[in-house]
């Protein structure tokens, strides 16, 4: 008797395509994975886009097959055999123990049209494979698939309000591409079965660890126990993987002659020295900045499904800012400065009030300090939203001063592990200012998700107040960090 084929879902097959070792670990050692806030947020986004798809493709009588392993295949079969002439969402099929759930199954003459829905803004290579897996299963289950398409987010869509999302999704017919991939699907199914039933595949780390998305087992497979893991050299994952395959776990294990890129050479040199590199250019440049100085930071949301009229999918919509104002009379610490902030959790569009209060706060003279150019992007978004405020907003843009290139040119500490992000820099110059020590919200994705949770009418007041406190503290922490960076260099 032939051995029973292992159960494989479509997502497991995509995991095997990315890396068979990933699939093996998902099946046998899921506890070794680390699901990031960003990944959790992507899952939530997928559900939101799925809801829009049901609005877009739904008609009278449309049915969603409930997720229940015991009943969902039988329920799908019952609907089709009863002559369903309406769209079916999450129709479920299994062939050779490979199970797929179809986002949208639409009657099309004597067959069915398949639509796979993704939250991305374009068609990716693995999306075509995703559709090919579905096509293979459905056709082998006796379903006449007349066409198969992928619907994704139209990032040029502008939401006009009133719950009308017509035009948010763009369809791409992939039928011809999909039909050429059946041999690939068959090979993938065999590879996935081996990964699930066999020993841990011997797959060296490489570029596949972050493509098409970062694997949840990356910290398990890459050496992370070293004092200065080789990944801290940054740059090409493929190149880093070469070092690991050679047995290099720590940056100091890599021979200097093997490092060629300028930034990587600097990281390697400073790490091997064991001492931070602090050049005097930062002190000169920052010390010359006039007063008053404004330290500005935004928090934004960028939902795939816009929630406010006039906004686009994934556009960086500002919902909060913090500003420390240094008039030069204090000792250069955040506590000696005036602090202003904006956060509106009413759920109403906050952008106009946010812009007007910011304009009033920043006055008409003095550098506006930021860390990276994100603030410029956000203010340009405000100009697009409110053309009548273009002049004062453009005036602020003209005063922006980016701390990031100054820090990158003049400072590196081995503990930064190849990153000049403000979160990497701060613990090396002020150990007490470690983002990891913040309660609750500690990074941008969590801030965005926290805001959306706070304005949700279903969120109770206790939780809303908790989120408000965390959001205010996190955004304020960013501008305090910039103040401390400037103070650090000016005291050199």
XYZ file of C-alpha atoms in Angstrom:
492
model
C 0.000 0.000 0.000
C 1.359 3.415 -0.984
C 2.256 5.762 1.840
C -0.292 8.470 2.447
C 0.689 11.726 0.831
C 1.343 14.473 3.413
C -1.097 17.339 3.638
C 0.096 20.429 1.794
C -1.594 23.804 1.617
C -0.871 26.382 -1.045
C 1.054 28.486 1.462
C 3.215 25.476 2.328
C 4.043 24.981 -1.331
C 5.069 28.631 -1.618
C 7.257 28.130 1.454
C 8.924 25.164 -0.242
C 9.466 27.273 -3.357
C 11.232 29.907 -1.268
C 13.194 27.305 0.708
C 12.414 23.637 1.509
C 14.135 24.062 4.869
C 11.599 26.778 5.704
C 8.720 24.372 5.032
C 10.326 21.607 7.103
C 10.703 23.970 10.073
C 7.146 25.267 9.686
C 5.874 21.697 9.883
C 8.135 20.252 12.578
C 9.575 23.180 14.562
C 7.286 26.204 14.255
C 8.417 27.361 17.703
C 11.784 28.333 16.178
C 10.147 31.008 14.038
C 9.762 34.652 14.969
C 6.731 36.462 13.580
C 7.449 40.190 13.471
C 4.993 43.040 13.986
C 5.407 43.810 10.286
C 4.354 40.271 9.339
C 1.336 40.385 11.639
C 0.379 43.710 10.085
C 0.640 42.193 6.592
C -1.742 39.408 7.615
C -4.250 41.992 8.836
C -3.889 43.948 5.599
C -4.591 40.803 3.596
C -7.857 40.286 5.464
C -8.896 43.906 4.806
C -8.216 43.596 1.082
C -10.099 40.293 1.063
C -13.143 42.061 2.505
C -12.965 44.639 -0.290
C -12.735 41.846 -2.858
C -15.940 40.348 -1.525
C -17.653 43.735 -1.875
C -16.273 44.129 -5.401
C -17.101 40.663 -6.745
C -20.094 39.862 -4.614
C -23.601 39.629 -6.048
C -26.978 38.610 -4.720
C -26.641 35.130 -3.312
C -22.842 35.173 -2.978
C -21.551 32.707 -0.408
C -18.350 32.470 1.630
C -17.349 28.939 2.554
C -16.651 28.848 6.271
C -13.162 27.788 7.326
C -13.712 24.354 8.836
C -11.483 21.439 7.868
C -14.319 18.976 8.381
C -16.857 20.662 6.138
C -15.363 23.205 3.742
C -14.590 20.831 0.864
C -17.989 19.164 1.085
C -19.718 22.539 1.299
C -17.896 23.721 -1.825
C -18.841 20.557 -3.682
C -22.471 20.905 -2.575
C -22.660 24.493 -3.846
C -21.212 23.607 -7.253
C -23.271 20.457 -7.712
C -26.458 22.325 -6.780
C -25.897 24.639 -9.755
C -24.635 27.747 -7.984
C -24.855 30.713 -10.343
C -23.237 33.222 -7.998
C -19.671 33.945 -6.817
C -18.261 31.655 -4.142
C -15.609 33.018 -1.800
C -13.003 30.719 -0.243
C -14.162 27.725 -2.301
C -12.037 24.801 -1.130
C -10.571 21.958 -3.196
C -8.094 19.151 -2.608
C -6.094 17.051 -5.076
C -3.452 14.524 -4.033
C -3.759 16.031 -0.541
C -2.855 19.495 -1.785
C -5.519 21.890 -0.523
C -6.344 25.324 -1.900
C -8.910 27.936 -0.944
C -9.907 30.164 -3.845
C -10.397 33.828 -3.023
C -13.098 34.294 -5.662
C -14.767 31.640 -7.857
C -17.111 33.206 -10.403
C -19.558 31.354 -12.714
C -18.477 31.731 -16.347
C -20.675 29.926 -18.859
C -20.140 26.221 -18.373
C -17.084 26.811 -16.194
C -15.638 29.018 -13.509
C -13.396 32.066 -13.477
C -10.801 32.201 -10.666
C -9.570 35.433 -9.092
C -6.719 35.446 -6.588
C -6.530 38.653 -4.534
C -3.284 40.152 -3.227
C -2.539 43.282 -1.190
C 0.544 44.132 -3.277
C 0.541 46.880 -5.902
C 1.846 44.692 -8.745
C 2.097 41.084 -9.917
C 5.056 39.205 -8.416
C 6.698 36.030 -9.718
C 5.396 33.917 -6.868
C 1.871 35.222 -7.442
C 1.856 33.485 -10.824
C 3.014 30.264 -9.188
C 0.320 30.709 -6.532
C -2.308 30.874 -9.262
C -0.767 27.899 -11.079
C -1.109 25.750 -7.954
C -4.791 26.627 -7.721
C -5.340 25.978 -11.412
C -3.688 22.532 -11.152
C -5.781 21.507 -8.143
C -9.081 22.780 -9.527
C -8.699 21.217 -12.963
C -7.748 17.887 -11.410
C -10.875 18.145 -9.254
C -12.959 18.337 -12.430
C -13.508 22.113 -12.400
C -13.535 23.782 -15.798
C -11.317 26.820 -15.107
C -12.058 29.201 -17.967
C -9.541 31.807 -16.796
C -7.471 32.744 -13.784
C -6.614 36.297 -12.813
C -4.786 38.119 -10.070
C -6.333 41.223 -8.549
C -4.019 43.618 -6.720
C -4.121 47.089 -5.230
C -4.277 50.050 -7.612
C -1.997 52.555 -5.889
C -3.369 55.386 -8.071
C -6.861 54.907 -6.657
C -8.176 57.926 -4.756
C -10.853 57.173 -2.206
C -13.896 59.414 -2.598
C -15.553 58.323 0.619
C -18.901 56.718 1.446
C -17.439 53.209 1.366
C -17.054 53.251 -2.427
C -13.918 51.281 -3.311
C -14.724 50.722 -6.970
C -11.375 50.887 -8.768
C -9.229 49.896 -5.778
C -8.438 46.515 -7.354
C -6.777 45.955 -10.727
C -7.106 42.595 -12.477
C -4.403 40.856 -14.495
C -5.327 37.809 -16.585
C -2.606 35.230 -15.933
C -4.204 32.239 -17.652
C -1.591 31.773 -20.372
C 1.314 32.239 -17.932
C -0.242 29.856 -15.419
C -0.832 27.032 -17.899
C 2.864 26.864 -18.770
C 3.775 26.219 -15.129
C 2.154 22.816 -14.560
C 5.523 20.977 -14.724
C 6.887 23.457 -12.192
C 3.924 22.799 -9.897
C 4.464 19.041 -10.098
C 8.155 19.443 -9.246
C 7.279 21.769 -6.379
C 4.744 19.342 -4.918
C 7.377 16.593 -4.951
C 9.954 18.886 -3.331
C 7.471 19.941 -0.654
C 6.553 16.342 0.153
C 10.223 15.495 0.616
C 10.695 18.532 2.862
C 7.771 17.545 5.071
C 8.436 13.797 5.314
C 12.209 13.702 5.142
C 15.049 15.007 7.300
C 15.861 18.687 7.604
C 16.967 19.791 4.126
C 20.575 20.935 3.960
C 20.051 24.382 2.468
C 22.742 26.986 3.114
C 21.637 30.501 3.986
C 21.380 32.842 1.027
C 19.356 35.453 -0.797
C 16.255 33.248 -0.491
C 16.156 34.040 3.241
C 14.652 37.445 2.465
C 13.021 36.858 -0.927
C 10.168 37.125 -1.708
C 9.822 38.069 1.979
C 11.855 37.643 5.126
C 11.650 34.112 6.509
C 10.494 33.760 10.099
C 13.408 31.380 10.740
C 16.108 33.789 9.623
C 17.499 34.214 13.135
C 17.552 30.445 13.564
C 19.438 29.697 10.348
C 21.834 32.639 10.313
C 24.513 32.857 13.030
C 23.184 35.317 15.605
C 24.955 34.244 18.789
C 28.217 35.998 17.900
C 29.056 39.325 19.537
C 29.027 41.012 16.128
C 27.103 38.704 13.751
C 28.364 38.735 10.179
C 24.960 40.069 9.052
C 26.050 43.350 10.633
C 28.202 43.964 7.557
C 24.919 44.526 5.678
C 24.945 44.678 1.898
C 24.104 41.737 -0.347
C 22.537 38.776 1.418
C 24.122 36.500 -1.161
C 27.568 37.876 -0.329
C 26.946 37.592 3.410
C 25.840 34.006 2.871
C 29.189 33.273 1.233
C 30.939 34.357 4.427
C 28.649 32.158 6.540
C 29.204 29.128 4.294
C 32.943 29.624 4.808
C 32.407 29.414 8.556
C 32.382 33.126 9.408
C 29.926 33.884 12.202
C 31.340 37.145 13.541
C 32.306 40.192 11.481
C 35.818 39.778 12.850
C 35.993 36.306 11.303
C 35.875 37.832 7.815
C 39.252 38.605 6.263
C 39.681 42.285 5.426
C 40.777 41.461 1.864
C 37.421 39.728 1.270
C 35.505 42.948 1.928
C 35.365 45.351 -1.006
C 32.434 47.762 -0.561
C 33.395 51.057 1.096
C 30.730 51.027 3.812
C 31.365 47.375 4.630
C 35.109 48.080 4.879
C 34.393 50.807 7.398
C 32.095 48.569 9.446
C 34.705 45.817 9.384
C 37.573 48.126 10.337
C 35.757 49.773 13.252
C 34.380 46.465 14.525
C 37.824 44.866 14.478
C 39.249 47.869 16.341
C 36.706 47.432 19.120
C 36.326 51.203 19.498
C 33.730 53.612 18.069
C 34.758 55.974 15.305
C 33.854 59.599 16.047
C 34.979 62.231 13.557
C 34.943 65.942 14.340
C 32.932 66.989 11.307
C 29.614 66.456 13.087
C 30.499 68.736 15.989
C 31.512 71.526 13.609
C 28.446 71.219 11.406
C 25.861 70.809 14.151
C 27.421 73.494 16.319
C 26.941 75.975 13.472
C 23.154 75.448 13.327
C 21.318 78.620 14.353
C 18.555 78.893 16.950
C 15.722 78.280 17.375
C 16.079 74.621 16.429
C 13.014 72.467 15.881
C 13.284 68.680 16.214
C 10.372 67.200 14.256
C 9.082 63.641 13.882
C 5.894 62.270 12.310
C 3.998 59.044 12.744
C 1.927 57.930 9.793
C -0.473 55.298 8.611
C -0.544 53.828 5.117
C -3.470 51.412 4.929
C -3.960 49.393 1.759
C -7.646 50.254 2.026
C -7.902 54.039 2.491
C -10.132 55.205 5.320
C -10.360 58.954 4.575
C -11.598 60.795 1.515
C -8.891 62.038 -0.830
C -6.246 59.514 0.227
C -4.553 56.726 -1.741
C -3.574 53.151 -0.817
C -0.287 52.903 1.080
C 0.210 56.676 0.987
C 2.033 57.918 4.117
C -0.754 59.810 5.878
C 0.462 61.766 8.927
C -1.582 61.240 12.079
C 0.801 62.494 14.769
C 3.851 64.639 15.344
C 6.232 65.595 18.130
C 8.474 68.650 18.238
C 11.139 69.756 20.713
C 12.009 73.441 20.373
C 15.464 74.607 21.466
C 15.770 78.402 21.742
C 19.378 78.141 22.886
C 18.739 79.226 26.479
C 18.841 75.763 28.061
C 21.510 73.124 28.564
C 20.697 71.208 25.385
C 18.748 68.421 27.089
C 15.164 67.597 26.096
C 13.922 68.634 29.537
C 15.261 72.158 29.017
C 13.244 72.607 25.832
C 9.639 73.378 25.022
C 7.769 70.368 23.670
C 4.674 70.390 21.478
C 2.775 67.490 19.975
C -0.314 66.538 18.006
C -2.479 63.437 18.223
C -6.197 63.205 17.492
C -7.880 59.878 18.203
C -11.423 60.967 17.327
C -11.305 58.950 14.100
C -11.981 62.039 11.997
C -9.353 62.892 9.354
C -6.617 64.626 11.391
C -4.430 65.881 8.550
C -5.721 69.459 8.249
C -5.560 70.210 11.959
C -2.206 68.451 12.167
C -0.777 70.622 9.378
C -2.146 73.881 10.749
C -0.872 73.251 14.280
C 2.541 72.223 12.907
C 2.790 75.407 10.837
C 2.018 77.466 13.940
C 4.486 75.497 16.046
C 7.427 75.774 13.624
C 7.188 79.520 13.014
C 9.036 80.998 10.056
C 12.740 80.685 10.888
C 15.251 78.211 12.264
C 16.289 74.748 11.081
C 13.772 71.917 11.326
C 15.774 68.830 12.199
C 14.711 65.380 11.056
C 16.334 61.941 10.856
C 16.266 60.684 7.236
C 14.104 62.358 4.604
C 10.781 60.843 5.658
C 9.491 64.129 7.068
C 9.963 65.749 3.668
C 7.865 63.004 2.073
C 5.137 63.473 4.665
C 4.983 67.246 4.270
C 4.766 66.836 0.492
C 1.777 64.557 1.096
C 0.185 67.376 3.104
C 0.809 69.783 0.213
C -0.996 67.392 -2.138
C -3.910 67.175 0.282
C -4.117 70.904 1.039
C -2.866 73.060 -1.854
C -3.950 76.211 -0.016
C -1.301 75.433 2.627
C 1.410 74.839 0.045
C 3.321 78.064 0.725
C 3.879 77.657 4.491
C 4.443 73.900 4.097
C 7.007 74.433 1.347
C 8.703 76.985 3.585
C 9.084 74.268 6.224
C 10.505 71.862 3.626
C 13.093 74.504 2.703
C 14.206 74.604 6.359
C 14.537 70.834 6.845
C 17.910 69.579 8.028
C 18.658 65.853 7.900
C 20.762 64.519 10.767
C 21.179 61.061 9.245
C 23.949 61.802 6.698
C 25.869 63.813 9.310
C 25.763 60.894 11.733
C 26.607 58.349 9.054
C 29.603 60.322 7.819
C 31.028 60.998 11.253
C 30.077 58.138 13.552
C 30.089 54.380 13.787
C 29.966 52.096 16.828
C 30.434 48.321 16.528
C 27.181 47.736 18.428
C 25.221 49.423 15.619
C 25.716 46.253 13.537
C 25.790 48.037 10.218
C 22.768 50.262 10.766
C 22.659 54.033 11.139
C 18.967 54.025 12.005
C 18.120 56.155 15.007
C 17.153 52.983 16.894
C 20.620 51.523 16.287
C 22.516 54.720 17.098
C 20.793 55.758 20.317
C 21.820 52.913 22.676
C 25.456 53.485 21.695
C 25.466 57.142 22.720
C 22.872 57.062 25.503
C 22.286 53.537 26.885
C 19.173 54.625 28.768
C 17.527 55.659 25.484
C 16.892 52.215 24.084
C 13.708 51.811 22.060
C 13.515 48.180 23.172
C 12.809 49.406 26.699
C 9.630 51.273 25.715
C 6.323 49.856 26.899
C 4.032 48.588 24.149
C 4.676 50.584 20.979
C 8.376 50.489 20.049
C 8.483 50.970 16.281
C 6.622 52.500 13.374
C 4.465 49.565 12.294
C 3.228 49.085 15.852
C 2.493 52.829 16.056
C 0.440 52.692 12.851
C -1.471 49.618 13.987
C -1.928 51.115 17.457
C -3.439 54.266 16.008
C -5.875 52.315 13.843
C -6.874 50.239 16.857
C -7.352 53.378 18.967
C -9.742 55.019 16.479
C -11.751 51.827 15.998
C -15.206 52.391 17.541
C -15.051 48.872 18.998
C -11.957 49.684 21.083
C -12.913 50.258 24.723
C -11.864 53.444 26.522
C -9.312 51.796 28.800
C -7.440 50.353 25.830
C -7.779 53.603 23.887
C -6.189 55.588 26.727
C -3.413 53.019 26.975
C -2.697 53.335 23.254
C -2.812 57.119 23.432
C -0.162 57.118 26.158
C 2.060 54.734 24.207
C 1.706 56.683 20.952
C 2.577 59.991 22.595
C 5.554 58.477 24.398
C 6.908 56.778 21.280
C 6.734 59.833 19.031
C 8.205 62.057 21.758
C 11.013 59.524 22.204
C 12.004 60.059 18.556
C 12.480 63.801 18.958
C 14.211 63.337 22.316
C 16.593 60.967 20.524
C 17.449 63.606 17.923
C 18.110 66.143 20.663
C 20.450 63.694 22.393
C 22.291 62.971 19.136
C 23.008 66.668 18.588
C 24.038 67.116 22.235
C 26.365 64.108 22.004
C 28.289 65.550 19.073
C 28.329 69.140 20.320
C 29.952 67.940 23.561
C 32.754 66.158 21.695
